[in-house]
Short mmCIF file of C-alpha atoms in Angstrom, two decimals:
data_model
loop_
_atom_site.label_atom_id
_atom_site.label_comp_id
_atom_site.label_asym_id
_atom_site.label_seq_id
_atom_site.Cartn_x
_atom_site.Cartn_y
_atom_site.Cartn_z
CA MET A 60 -78.80 -40.62 90.45
CA PHE A 61 -78.99 -41.38 86.79
CA LYS A 62 -78.42 -44.21 84.26
CA ILE A 63 -76.56 -44.06 80.99
CA TYR A 64 -77.15 -46.67 78.32
CA LEU A 65 -74.78 -46.99 75.39
CA ARG A 66 -76.38 -48.75 72.40
CA TYR A 67 -74.56 -52.00 71.62
CA GLY A 68 -71.86 -51.55 68.99
CA GLU A 69 -71.49 -47.83 69.76
CA THR A 70 -69.48 -47.90 73.00
CA HIS A 71 -66.47 -46.21 71.38
CA SER A 72 -64.51 -43.10 71.92
CA ASN A 73 -67.04 -40.96 70.05
CA ASN A 74 -69.24 -41.14 73.16
CA ARG A 75 -66.71 -40.72 75.87
CA HIS A 76 -66.31 -36.97 75.59
CA LEU A 77 -69.96 -36.62 76.45
CA LEU A 78 -69.76 -38.36 79.81
CA PRO A 79 -68.05 -35.64 81.94
CA THR A 80 -70.64 -33.09 80.84
CA LEU A 81 -73.50 -35.39 81.53
CA LEU A 82 -72.17 -36.21 84.95
CA ARG A 83 -71.92 -32.54 85.84
CA ALA A 84 -75.31 -31.67 84.32
CA THR A 85 -77.63 -33.41 86.79
CA THR A 86 -77.95 -34.97 90.18
CA THR A 87 -81.48 -36.22 89.60
CA THR A 88 -82.49 -39.64 88.46
CA THR A 89 -82.11 -39.51 84.68
CA THR A 90 -82.04 -42.11 81.94
CA ILE A 91 -79.89 -41.15 78.99
CA LEU A 92 -79.52 -43.08 75.72
CA LEU A 93 -76.44 -42.32 73.66
CA THR A 94 -76.83 -43.31 70.01
CA SER A 95 -75.03 -42.50 66.85
CA SER A 96 -77.36 -39.55 66.26
CA THR A 97 -75.99 -37.81 69.29
CA ALA A 98 -72.40 -38.99 69.09
CA SER A 99 -69.63 -37.28 67.14
CA ASN A 100 -68.38 -39.16 64.15
CA SER A 101 -64.70 -39.98 63.79
CA TYR A 102 -63.93 -36.49 62.42
CA GLY A 103 -65.59 -34.58 65.30
CA SER A 104 -68.86 -33.49 63.53
CA LYS A 105 -71.72 -32.96 66.02
CA ARG A 106 -74.35 -33.29 63.19
CA PRO A 107 -76.45 -36.49 63.10
CA ARG A 108 -74.55 -39.17 61.22
CA GLU A 109 -75.87 -40.06 57.79
CA LYS A 110 -77.38 -43.52 57.85
CA LEU A 111 -76.08 -44.44 54.37
CA LEU A 112 -73.08 -43.08 52.51
CA GLY A 113 -73.49 -41.07 49.31
CA GLY A 114 -76.14 -38.42 49.67
CA GLY A 115 -79.03 -40.54 48.41
CA LEU A 116 -77.07 -42.88 46.20
CA LEU A 117 -77.93 -46.03 48.06
CA ALA A 118 -81.21 -47.91 48.25
CA THR A 119 -82.52 -48.46 51.76
CA GLU A 120 -84.24 -51.89 51.40
CA PHE A 121 -81.36 -53.94 52.75
CA ASP A 122 -80.77 -55.92 55.90
CA GLU A 123 -78.06 -53.94 57.74
CA GLU A 124 -76.36 -57.04 59.23
CA SER A 125 -75.96 -58.80 55.94
CA CYS A 126 -73.70 -56.09 54.60
CA LEU A 127 -72.15 -54.02 57.36
CA SER A 128 -70.06 -51.92 55.00
CA ARG A 129 -73.10 -50.26 53.47
CA TYR A 130 -73.92 -48.75 56.88
CA ASP A 131 -70.53 -48.45 58.65
CA GLN A 132 -68.73 -46.26 56.13
CA PRO A 133 -70.21 -42.92 57.21
CA SER A 134 -68.64 -43.37 60.63
CA LEU A 135 -65.20 -43.73 59.05
CA ARG A 136 -65.33 -41.40 56.09
CA LYS A 137 -65.36 -37.63 55.89
CA PRO A 138 -68.49 -36.56 54.12
CA SER A 139 -67.76 -36.29 50.45
CA PRO A 140 -67.85 -32.72 49.04
CA HIS A 141 -69.13 -34.25 45.75
CA LYS A 142 -72.86 -34.75 45.94
CA PRO A 143 -74.61 -36.94 43.39
CA SER A 144 -77.08 -35.23 41.10
CA ALA A 145 -80.73 -35.78 41.59
CA TYR A 146 -80.86 -37.17 38.04
CA LEU A 147 -78.25 -39.81 38.84
CA VAL A 148 -80.15 -40.87 41.94
CA SER A 149 -83.36 -41.18 39.93
CA LYS A 150 -81.61 -43.24 37.26
CA LEU A 151 -80.28 -45.64 39.96
CA ARG A 152 -83.72 -46.10 41.49
CA SER A 153 -85.17 -46.74 38.03
CA TYR A 154 -82.43 -49.21 37.29
CA GLU A 155 -83.12 -51.13 40.53
CA LYS A 156 -86.72 -51.58 39.50
CA LEU A 157 -85.59 -52.81 36.05
CA HIS A 158 -83.12 -55.22 37.53
CA LYS A 159 -85.77 -56.65 39.91
CA ARG A 160 -88.19 -57.20 36.95
CA CYS A 161 -85.62 -58.70 34.64
CA GLY A 162 -82.94 -60.22 36.86
CA PRO A 163 -82.28 -63.92 37.57
CA GLY A 164 -85.29 -65.80 38.73
CA SER A 165 -87.80 -63.59 36.90
CA ASP A 166 -90.10 -64.79 34.07
CA ALA A 167 -88.45 -62.19 31.84
CA TYR A 168 -85.00 -63.66 32.46
CA LYS A 169 -86.25 -67.16 31.73
CA SER A 170 -87.83 -66.02 28.42
CA ALA A 171 -84.73 -64.07 27.42
CA THR A 172 -82.35 -67.00 28.02
CA GLU A 173 -84.59 -69.33 25.95
CA LYS A 174 -83.81 -67.21 22.87
CA LEU A 175 -80.06 -67.46 23.29
CA GLY A 176 -78.28 -69.37 20.62
CA LEU A 177 -81.03 -69.10 17.97
CA LYS A 178 -79.92 -68.15 14.50
CA PRO A 179 -80.88 -64.77 13.11
CA GLY A 180 -84.39 -64.93 11.70
CA ASN A 181 -85.56 -67.53 14.18
CA GLY A 182 -86.84 -65.17 16.76
CA SER A 183 -83.34 -64.51 18.18
CA SER A 184 -83.59 -60.71 17.97
CA GLU A 185 -87.33 -60.27 18.41
CA SER A 186 -88.37 -58.04 21.32
CA VAL A 187 -88.00 -59.44 24.81
CA GLY A 188 -89.89 -56.51 26.28
CA GLU A 189 -87.88 -54.04 28.26
CA CYS A 190 -85.29 -56.65 29.28
CA ARG A 191 -81.96 -56.57 27.56
CA TYR A 192 -78.75 -57.76 29.21
CA ILE A 193 -75.02 -57.20 29.43
CA VAL A 194 -72.83 -59.91 31.08
CA TRP A 195 -69.55 -58.85 32.55
CA VAL A 196 -66.67 -61.34 32.35
CA PRO A 197 -63.80 -60.40 34.70
CA PHE A 198 -60.23 -60.47 33.41
CA SER A 199 -56.80 -59.60 34.84
CA GLY A 200 -56.04 -58.41 38.42
CA LEU A 201 -58.52 -57.21 41.05
CA ALA A 202 -58.33 -53.48 40.33
CA ASN A 203 -58.46 -53.94 36.60
CA ARG A 204 -61.59 -56.00 37.08
CA ILE A 205 -63.17 -53.29 39.22
CA ILE A 206 -62.56 -50.36 36.89
CA SER A 207 -63.94 -52.41 33.96
CA LEU A 208 -67.01 -53.45 36.07
CA VAL A 209 -67.80 -49.81 36.80
CA SER A 210 -67.38 -49.01 33.11
CA VAL A 211 -69.78 -51.82 32.10
CA PHE A 212 -72.32 -50.74 34.71
CA LEU A 213 -72.32 -47.16 33.42
CA TYR A 214 -72.88 -48.54 29.90
CA ALA A 215 -75.80 -50.61 31.32
CA LEU A 216 -77.29 -47.40 32.88
CA LEU A 217 -76.97 -45.55 29.54
CA THR A 218 -78.54 -48.33 27.45
CA GLU A 219 -81.10 -49.61 29.99
CA ARG A 220 -79.59 -53.07 30.12
CA VAL A 221 -79.49 -55.39 33.11
CA ILE A 222 -75.94 -56.13 34.22
CA LEU A 223 -75.08 -59.63 35.25
CA VAL A 224 -71.75 -60.59 36.72
CA ASP A 225 -69.91 -63.87 36.01
CA GLN A 226 -69.35 -65.22 39.47
CA ARG A 227 -66.77 -67.91 38.71
CA SER A 228 -63.95 -65.62 39.73
CA GLY A 229 -65.35 -65.47 43.31
CA ILE A 230 -66.60 -61.87 43.24
CA SER A 231 -69.34 -62.81 45.84
CA ASN A 232 -66.42 -63.39 48.29
CA LEU A 233 -65.50 -59.75 47.93
CA PHE A 234 -68.75 -57.68 47.50
CA CYS A 235 -72.31 -57.72 48.77
CA GLU A 236 -75.27 -57.73 46.34
CA PRO A 237 -75.67 -54.12 45.21
CA PHE A 238 -79.35 -54.13 44.14
CA PRO A 239 -82.26 -54.76 46.53
CA ALA A 240 -84.50 -57.85 46.36
CA THR A 241 -82.62 -59.45 43.45
CA SER A 242 -79.21 -60.76 42.43
CA SER A 243 -76.49 -59.32 40.14
CA LEU A 244 -74.81 -62.75 39.81
CA LEU A 245 -75.09 -64.62 36.57
CA PRO A 246 -76.55 -68.06 37.28
CA ARG A 247 -73.98 -70.81 36.99
CA ASN A 248 -76.17 -72.71 34.52
CA PHE A 249 -76.21 -69.81 32.10
CA THR A 250 -76.73 -71.17 28.58
CA LEU A 251 -73.56 -69.74 27.06
CA MET A 252 -71.22 -70.79 29.83
CA GLY A 253 -72.32 -74.28 30.72
CA GLY A 254 -70.89 -77.65 29.72
CA LYS A 255 -68.58 -77.59 26.74
CA ARG A 256 -69.14 -73.85 26.32
CA ARG A 257 -67.84 -73.15 29.82
CA ASP A 258 -64.72 -71.22 28.66
CA ARG A 259 -66.08 -69.82 25.45
CA PHE A 260 -65.91 -66.21 26.59
CA PHE A 261 -62.40 -66.58 27.91
CA GLU A 262 -61.20 -67.32 24.39
CA ASP A 263 -59.39 -64.73 22.24
CA ARG A 264 -61.23 -62.35 19.89
CA GLY A 265 -61.39 -65.09 17.22
CA ASN A 266 -64.78 -66.02 18.71
CA SER A 267 -67.29 -66.09 15.85
CA HIS A 268 -69.70 -63.87 17.85
CA CYS A 269 -67.00 -61.34 18.65
CA TYR A 270 -67.91 -58.01 17.21
CA GLY A 271 -64.44 -57.21 15.93
CA THR A 272 -64.27 -60.64 14.18
CA MET A 273 -67.68 -60.13 12.68
CA LEU A 274 -66.64 -56.83 11.18
CA ILE A 275 -63.62 -58.42 9.59
CA ASN A 276 -65.51 -61.29 8.17
CA SER A 277 -68.78 -59.78 7.09
CA ALA A 278 -68.92 -56.04 7.67
CA PRO A 279 -70.97 -55.20 4.53
CA ASN A 280 -73.58 -57.79 5.51
CA LEU A 281 -74.21 -56.64 9.11
CA THR A 282 -77.78 -55.33 9.00
CA GLU A 283 -80.71 -55.25 11.35
CA THR A 284 -82.02 -58.42 9.73
CA SER A 285 -78.83 -60.33 10.70
CA ILE A 286 -78.70 -59.30 14.39
CA PRO A 287 -77.76 -62.29 16.52
CA SER A 288 -79.18 -63.24 19.91
CA TYR A 289 -75.87 -62.33 21.57
CA LEU A 290 -72.66 -60.50 20.85
CA TYR A 291 -69.24 -60.90 22.39
CA LEU A 292 -67.30 -57.62 23.00
CA TYR A 293 -63.61 -57.92 23.52
CA LEU A 294 -62.63 -54.74 25.37
CA VAL A 295 -59.24 -55.79 26.68
CA SER A 296 -56.13 -53.62 26.65
CA ASP A 297 -54.75 -55.47 23.55
CA TYR A 298 -57.96 -55.10 21.51
CA SER A 299 -57.87 -54.43 17.77
CA ASP A 300 -59.03 -51.46 15.76
CA ASP A 301 -62.08 -53.51 14.77
CA ASP A 302 -62.94 -54.23 18.44
CA LYS A 303 -62.69 -50.50 19.07
CA MET A 304 -65.59 -49.87 16.73
CA PHE A 305 -67.74 -50.49 19.80
CA PHE A 306 -67.18 -46.77 20.65
CA CYS A 307 -68.55 -45.57 17.36
CA GLU A 308 -71.95 -43.84 17.33
CA GLU A 309 -73.08 -45.58 14.14
CA ASP A 310 -72.17 -49.06 15.36
CA GLN A 311 -74.05 -48.47 18.67
CA LYS A 312 -77.16 -47.30 16.84
CA THR A 313 -77.45 -49.68 13.97
CA PHE A 314 -76.20 -52.95 15.41
CA ILE A 315 -74.87 -53.25 18.91
CA GLY A 316 -77.82 -51.51 20.55
CA GLU A 317 -80.22 -53.97 18.90
CA VAL A 318 -78.60 -57.15 20.26
CA PRO A 319 -80.54 -58.58 23.25
CA TRP A 320 -77.49 -60.07 25.02
CA LEU A 321 -74.04 -58.52 25.19
CA VAL A 322 -71.15 -60.39 26.81
CA VAL A 323 -68.15 -58.19 27.71
CA LYS A 324 -64.67 -59.25 28.54
CA SER A 325 -62.68 -56.23 29.76
CA ASN A 326 -59.85 -55.01 31.99
CA ILE A 327 -59.88 -51.36 31.11
CA TYR A 328 -61.64 -48.12 32.34
CA PHE A 329 -63.34 -47.15 29.06
CA VAL A 330 -65.65 -44.49 30.58
CA PRO A 331 -63.96 -41.55 28.85
CA SER A 332 -64.80 -42.95 25.43
CA LEU A 333 -68.46 -43.39 26.41
CA TRP A 334 -68.52 -39.65 26.99
CA LEU A 335 -67.27 -39.17 23.41
CA ILE A 336 -70.29 -40.99 21.94
CA PRO A 337 -72.62 -38.11 20.95
CA SER A 338 -75.89 -40.02 21.77
CA PHE A 339 -74.63 -40.72 25.32
CA GLN A 340 -73.14 -37.35 26.12
CA THR A 341 -76.28 -35.41 27.05
CA GLU A 342 -77.37 -38.12 29.39
CA LEU A 343 -73.97 -38.32 31.00
CA ILE A 344 -73.76 -34.59 31.62
CA LYS A 345 -77.13 -34.70 33.37
CA MET A 346 -75.97 -37.67 35.61
CA PHE A 347 -72.55 -36.23 36.28
CA PRO A 348 -72.41 -32.45 36.28
CA GLU A 349 -69.00 -32.90 37.91
CA LYS A 350 -67.31 -35.02 35.23
CA GLU A 351 -64.51 -36.26 37.48
CA THR A 352 -66.99 -37.92 39.90
CA VAL A 353 -68.09 -40.86 37.72
CA PHE A 354 -66.03 -43.56 39.39
CA HIS A 355 -66.34 -41.89 42.78
CA HIS A 356 -70.18 -42.09 42.81
CA LEU A 357 -70.59 -45.39 40.99
CA SER A 358 -68.04 -47.24 43.05
CA ARG A 359 -69.71 -46.01 46.28
CA TYR A 360 -73.05 -47.15 44.91
CA LEU A 361 -72.00 -50.53 43.44
CA LEU A 362 -69.09 -51.82 45.61
CA HIS A 363 -69.73 -52.78 49.22
CA PRO A 364 -67.23 -55.19 50.77
CA THR A 365 -68.55 -58.39 52.32
CA ASN A 366 -68.59 -58.66 56.15
CA GLN A 367 -65.37 -60.75 56.06
CA VAL A 368 -63.53 -58.03 54.05
CA TRP A 369 -65.01 -55.24 56.05
CA GLY A 370 -63.75 -56.92 59.25
CA LEU A 371 -60.22 -56.63 57.85
CA VAL A 372 -60.85 -52.98 57.14
CA THR A 373 -62.34 -52.02 60.47
CA ARG A 374 -59.77 -53.92 62.61
CA SER A 375 -56.91 -52.16 60.82
CA TYR A 376 -58.61 -48.79 60.96
CA ASN A 377 -59.46 -48.97 64.67
CA ALA A 378 -55.99 -50.28 65.59
CA TYR A 379 -53.84 -47.97 63.51
CA LEU A 380 -55.66 -45.16 61.74
CA SER A 381 -58.38 -43.97 64.09
CA ARG A 382 -56.03 -42.28 66.55
CA ALA A 383 -54.34 -40.18 63.87
CA ASP A 384 -54.72 -36.46 63.44
CA GLU A 385 -53.78 -36.92 59.79
CA ARG A 386 -53.59 -39.92 57.52
CA LEU A 387 -51.32 -40.30 54.48
CA GLY A 388 -51.69 -43.21 52.07
CA ILE A 389 -48.65 -44.40 50.02
CA GLN A 390 -49.38 -47.02 47.36
CA VAL A 391 -46.29 -48.57 45.85
CA ARG A 392 -46.44 -50.69 42.70
CA VAL A 393 -43.39 -51.35 40.55
CA PHE A 394 -43.85 -52.76 37.09
CA GLU A 395 -40.22 -53.70 36.37
CA ARG A 396 -39.49 -57.34 35.73
CA ARG A 397 -37.42 -57.65 38.93
CA ALA A 398 -39.59 -55.45 41.09
CA GLY A 399 -38.82 -56.23 44.77
CA PHE A 400 -37.40 -53.23 46.67
CA LEU A 401 -35.79 -50.55 44.51
CA GLN A 402 -33.80 -47.88 46.27
CA HIS A 403 -34.50 -45.23 43.63
CA VAL A 404 -38.26 -45.74 44.21
CA MET A 405 -37.71 -45.22 47.92
CA ASP A 406 -35.73 -42.05 47.22
CA GLN A 407 -38.54 -40.87 44.96
CA ILE A 408 -41.17 -41.49 47.62
CA ILE A 409 -39.21 -39.45 50.24
CA ALA A 410 -38.48 -36.64 47.74
CA CYS A 411 -42.21 -36.43 46.74
CA THR A 412 -43.67 -36.51 50.21
CA GLN A 413 -41.21 -33.98 51.63
CA ARG A 414 -41.40 -31.58 48.69
CA GLU A 415 -45.14 -31.61 48.81
CA LYS A 416 -45.19 -31.20 52.61
CA LEU A 417 -46.96 -34.53 53.03
CA LEU A 418 -44.20 -35.69 55.40
CA PRO A 419 -41.82 -33.60 57.46
CA GLU A 420 -38.10 -33.49 57.04
CA LEU A 421 -35.89 -34.90 59.79
CA ALA A 422 -34.62 -32.56 62.40
CA ALA A 423 -31.08 -31.13 62.21
CA THR A 424 -28.73 -32.33 64.96
CA GLN A 425 -28.70 -29.01 66.82
CA VAL A 426 -32.47 -28.88 67.23
CA LYS A 427 -33.14 -32.47 68.11
CA ASN A 428 -33.80 -31.88 71.77
CA THR A 429 -36.12 -28.81 71.39
CA SER A 430 -38.18 -30.43 68.62
CA THR A 431 -39.31 -33.22 70.88
CA ARG A 432 -40.47 -31.06 73.83
CA SER A 433 -43.75 -29.87 72.27
CA SER A 434 -46.67 -30.38 74.69
CA LYS A 435 -49.08 -31.23 71.89
CA ARG A 436 -47.64 -33.02 68.92
CA LEU A 437 -49.47 -33.95 65.72
CA LEU A 438 -49.81 -37.71 65.10
CA LYS A 439 -49.57 -38.57 61.42
CA VAL A 440 -50.14 -42.18 60.42
CA VAL A 441 -48.68 -43.35 57.09
CA LEU A 442 -50.43 -46.26 55.53
CA VAL A 443 -48.22 -48.11 53.03
CA THR A 444 -49.62 -50.70 50.62
CA SER A 445 -47.14 -52.72 48.56
CA LEU A 446 -46.39 -56.34 47.75
CA HIS A 447 -43.00 -55.68 49.41
CA PRO A 448 -42.42 -54.68 53.05
CA GLU A 449 -39.10 -52.92 52.61
CA TYR A 450 -40.66 -49.51 51.69
CA SER A 451 -42.59 -49.29 54.93
CA VAL A 452 -39.65 -50.69 56.94
CA LYS A 453 -37.34 -47.98 55.61
CA LEU A 454 -39.90 -45.21 56.38
CA LYS A 455 -40.56 -46.60 59.89
CA ARG A 456 -36.81 -46.72 60.63
CA MET A 457 -36.26 -43.22 59.23
CA PHE A 458 -38.77 -41.65 61.60
CA TRP A 459 -37.84 -43.83 64.58
CA GLU A 460 -34.13 -43.08 64.45
CA GLN A 461 -34.44 -39.29 64.16
CA PRO A 462 -37.12 -36.73 65.27
CA THR A 463 -38.96 -34.60 62.75
CA SER A 464 -38.15 -30.92 62.22
CA THR A 465 -41.82 -30.03 63.00
CA GLY A 466 -42.17 -32.16 66.11
CA GLU A 467 -44.82 -34.35 64.46
CA MET A 468 -45.02 -37.99 65.49
CA ILE A 469 -45.00 -40.31 62.45
CA GLU A 470 -46.23 -43.87 62.67
CA VAL A 471 -45.95 -46.19 59.67
CA TYR A 472 -48.27 -49.14 59.07
CA GLN A 473 -48.42 -51.75 56.27
CA PRO A 474 -51.33 -54.23 56.55
CA SER A 475 -49.86 -57.06 54.40
CA GLU A 476 -46.71 -58.03 52.51
CA GLU A 477 -47.70 -60.68 50.05
CA ARG A 478 -44.66 -60.18 47.81
CA VAL A 479 -46.35 -61.94 44.81
CA GLN A 480 -49.71 -61.05 43.27
CA GLN A 481 -52.05 -64.04 43.61
CA THR A 482 -55.18 -63.05 41.69
CA ASP A 483 -58.18 -65.38 42.21
CA LYS A 484 -56.89 -66.63 45.60
CA LYS A 485 -59.74 -65.81 47.97
CA LEU A 486 -57.77 -64.46 50.99
CA HIS A 487 -55.24 -62.59 48.87
CA ASP A 488 -57.99 -60.80 46.94
CA GLN A 489 -59.84 -59.99 50.16
CA LYS A 490 -56.73 -58.48 51.69
CA ALA A 491 -56.10 -56.46 48.52
CA LEU A 492 -59.65 -55.10 48.57
CA ALA A 493 -59.37 -54.19 52.25
CA GLU A 494 -56.18 -52.25 51.52
CA VAL A 495 -57.94 -50.31 48.76
CA TYR A 496 -60.65 -49.28 51.22
CA LEU A 497 -58.09 -48.40 53.86
CA LEU A 498 -56.21 -46.18 51.37
CA SER A 499 -59.51 -44.51 50.47
CA LEU A 500 -59.94 -43.51 54.09
CA THR A 501 -56.78 -41.40 54.17
CA ASP A 502 -56.61 -37.60 53.95
CA ASN A 503 -53.99 -37.50 51.22
CA ILE A 504 -52.58 -40.16 48.95
CA VAL A 505 -49.51 -40.83 46.87
CA THR A 506 -49.83 -43.52 44.15
CA SER A 507 -47.66 -45.23 41.57
CA ALA A 508 -47.97 -44.34 37.94
CA ARG A 509 -50.28 -46.46 35.84
CA SER A 510 -51.49 -48.43 38.85
CA THR A 511 -55.20 -49.39 38.60
CA PHE A 512 -54.98 -50.28 42.37
CA GLY A 513 -54.11 -46.67 43.01
CA TYR A 514 -56.86 -45.43 40.66
CA PHE A 515 -59.45 -47.50 42.57
CA ALA A 516 -58.34 -46.25 45.99
CA HIS A 517 -58.07 -42.53 45.34
CA SER A 518 -61.31 -42.32 43.22
CA LEU A 519 -63.28 -44.21 45.80
CA GLY A 520 -62.01 -41.84 48.46
CA GLY A 521 -62.66 -38.72 46.39
CA LEU A 522 -58.94 -37.83 46.46
CA ARG A 523 -56.73 -36.24 43.83
CA PRO A 524 -53.51 -38.11 44.25
CA TRP A 525 -49.83 -37.18 43.97
CA ILE A 526 -48.64 -39.55 41.18
CA LEU A 527 -45.07 -40.89 41.31
CA TYR A 528 -43.55 -40.43 37.90
CA HIS A 529 -42.37 -43.64 36.19
CA ASN A 530 -38.66 -43.66 35.40
CA GLY A 531 -37.04 -46.62 33.72
CA ASN A 532 -33.41 -45.60 34.16
CA ARG A 533 -33.30 -46.50 37.94
CA THR A 534 -32.91 -42.99 39.20
CA ALA A 535 -35.37 -40.84 41.13
CA PRO A 536 -36.91 -38.42 38.61
CA ASP A 537 -37.03 -34.72 39.18
CA PRO A 538 -39.66 -33.63 39.84
CA PRO A 539 -40.51 -36.85 41.66
CA CYS A 540 -44.36 -36.61 41.40
CA VAL A 541 -47.25 -34.56 40.15
CA LYS A 542 -50.65 -33.64 41.63
CA ALA A 543 -53.43 -35.04 39.49
CA VAL A 544 -55.99 -32.58 38.08
CA SER A 545 -58.79 -35.13 38.37
CA MET A 546 -59.64 -38.02 40.64
CA GLU A 547 -60.88 -40.11 37.73
CA PRO A 548 -58.93 -43.30 36.69
CA CYS A 549 -57.01 -43.22 33.43
CA PHE A 550 -58.23 -45.10 30.33
CA HIS A 551 -54.92 -46.68 29.28
CA SER A 552 -55.95 -47.97 25.86
CA PRO A 553 -58.26 -45.38 24.27
CA PRO A 554 -59.29 -45.47 20.57
CA LEU A 555 -57.21 -42.49 19.51
CA TYR A 556 -57.85 -43.08 15.85
CA GLY A 557 -60.98 -43.89 13.91
CA CYS A 558 -64.41 -42.55 14.71
CA GLN A 559 -63.45 -40.68 17.93
CA ALA A 560 -60.12 -39.23 16.73
CA LYS A 561 -61.45 -35.65 15.97
CA THR A 562 -63.76 -35.67 18.95
CA ILE A 563 -60.80 -36.38 21.30
CA GLU A 564 -58.89 -33.41 19.92
CA THR A 565 -61.81 -30.94 20.35
CA THR A 566 -63.42 -32.08 23.62
CA PRO A 567 -62.41 -29.99 26.59
CA PHE A 568 -63.35 -32.46 29.26
CA VAL A 569 -60.84 -35.17 28.33
CA MET A 570 -57.10 -34.84 28.61
CA SER A 571 -53.97 -36.99 28.43
CA CYS A 572 -53.24 -38.76 31.68
CA GLU A 573 -50.36 -37.47 33.81
CA ASP A 574 -49.00 -41.03 34.07
CA SER A 575 -49.86 -42.70 30.77
CA ASN A 576 -49.24 -41.75 27.18
CA PRO A 577 -51.38 -42.63 25.37
CA GLY A 578 -54.11 -42.43 27.94
CA LEU A 579 -57.27 -40.37 28.50
CA LYS A 580 -59.02 -39.20 31.67
CA LEU A 581 -62.12 -37.10 32.40
CA VAL A 582 -61.55 -33.66 33.94
CA ASP A 583 -63.70 -30.66 34.93
CA ALA A 584 -61.19 -27.82 34.50
CA PRO A 585 -58.18 -28.99 32.54
CA GLU A 586 -55.01 -26.94 33.01
#
């Protein structure tokens, strides 16, 4: 006689295959405890499951129940082949200590905020110890916000600034706190955003503290003696050439780097241009020996969905994706004025997935019967994310009405069909974030050109996507798609002229994006 105890929360299929062996193994009284360390993970590995995702990226001083996604992801994801460098891990641990010393609620934070608003020469730019800050103000849709947040966080790491997140857009509904024993959220009573100043940093770049405006109005007079207590950086896709001076080495050294408080409004992934600033490049190479892993590592470190969002992810995964032998993600975003369902986009999806052997062709009439008699057929689940349901409906009908030429079984699943983007609506944004994470759990992914939603998903998942070419003449292009050479997002609005122009032309680890011209992305081995 023996007893078997399954630890609560782990009574899933990963343990079931062990039971027959255990039953045959003994007839004596035995007590057996099956835990995640003895169970296979969802991809069949018999090795002990890593407690936290990321090969040392994540701090361990967190309560597991408060943010389940930090601890659950290793059971859903394949181990990433891209390991973070020891130098990046050490930088993150150092940053966490800095944030704890200087973050909201600390004496250092209180002292630093008291100096805000003082005129130059009245102690506004005097040293506040090691504590300098950068405030991230979200702008645009969810994915644009996330790629800009990762960009700002990388800048904070490079410049040893404490990042604080404007929480008025509801980001705390989406993500857990990323840093232990402190908060990343900017207090609601922050001096520059309270009362009549509430919307100051949502104004256009005419703001008197905007760096681009200051350069226009008084460029010859900007010296170390005139450094203000705070500076507004307008890094939005329609920014001016003066705003783009942020990416110049001289401006970083002589002015921007000396300002105690930076407030950034952004919706772009400006990481490639940080690599083109000479004083940052050596540090970046040490942090990211694999240059195409910047977003991959930083998103896995920084972005952990709340329990409510993670519930959406796990319920969908367990119901639809966990049974699959192979998972294909298809992300459809159409930027035409009358988007809806477009037949030529549907034709393009089919042409791409069949040409690249991501989906099988349908069986010819004469082999229909034999193709369905296979004793063991591969189950492939296709996860479709789109505002519109027609794409998944067409795919589902296509593989239901006829068998595949390979005998594979194809199931098609679309989690939501919102039809209209509703940024800043809590449930809508939570559903969108859940879909990003579901896409990132697939084995292969097809994404729409210029879609930041797609960038977020494939980079988080460590996947190089097949990108659907954009074609404005309402016909399916030939070829229909291209395999990306890097999993990094594209910087849609790079400063192609000015201080970085020559550097862009001569730097081997940046290239034009496959889906955006102009556009830059980081690569390891450009073709």
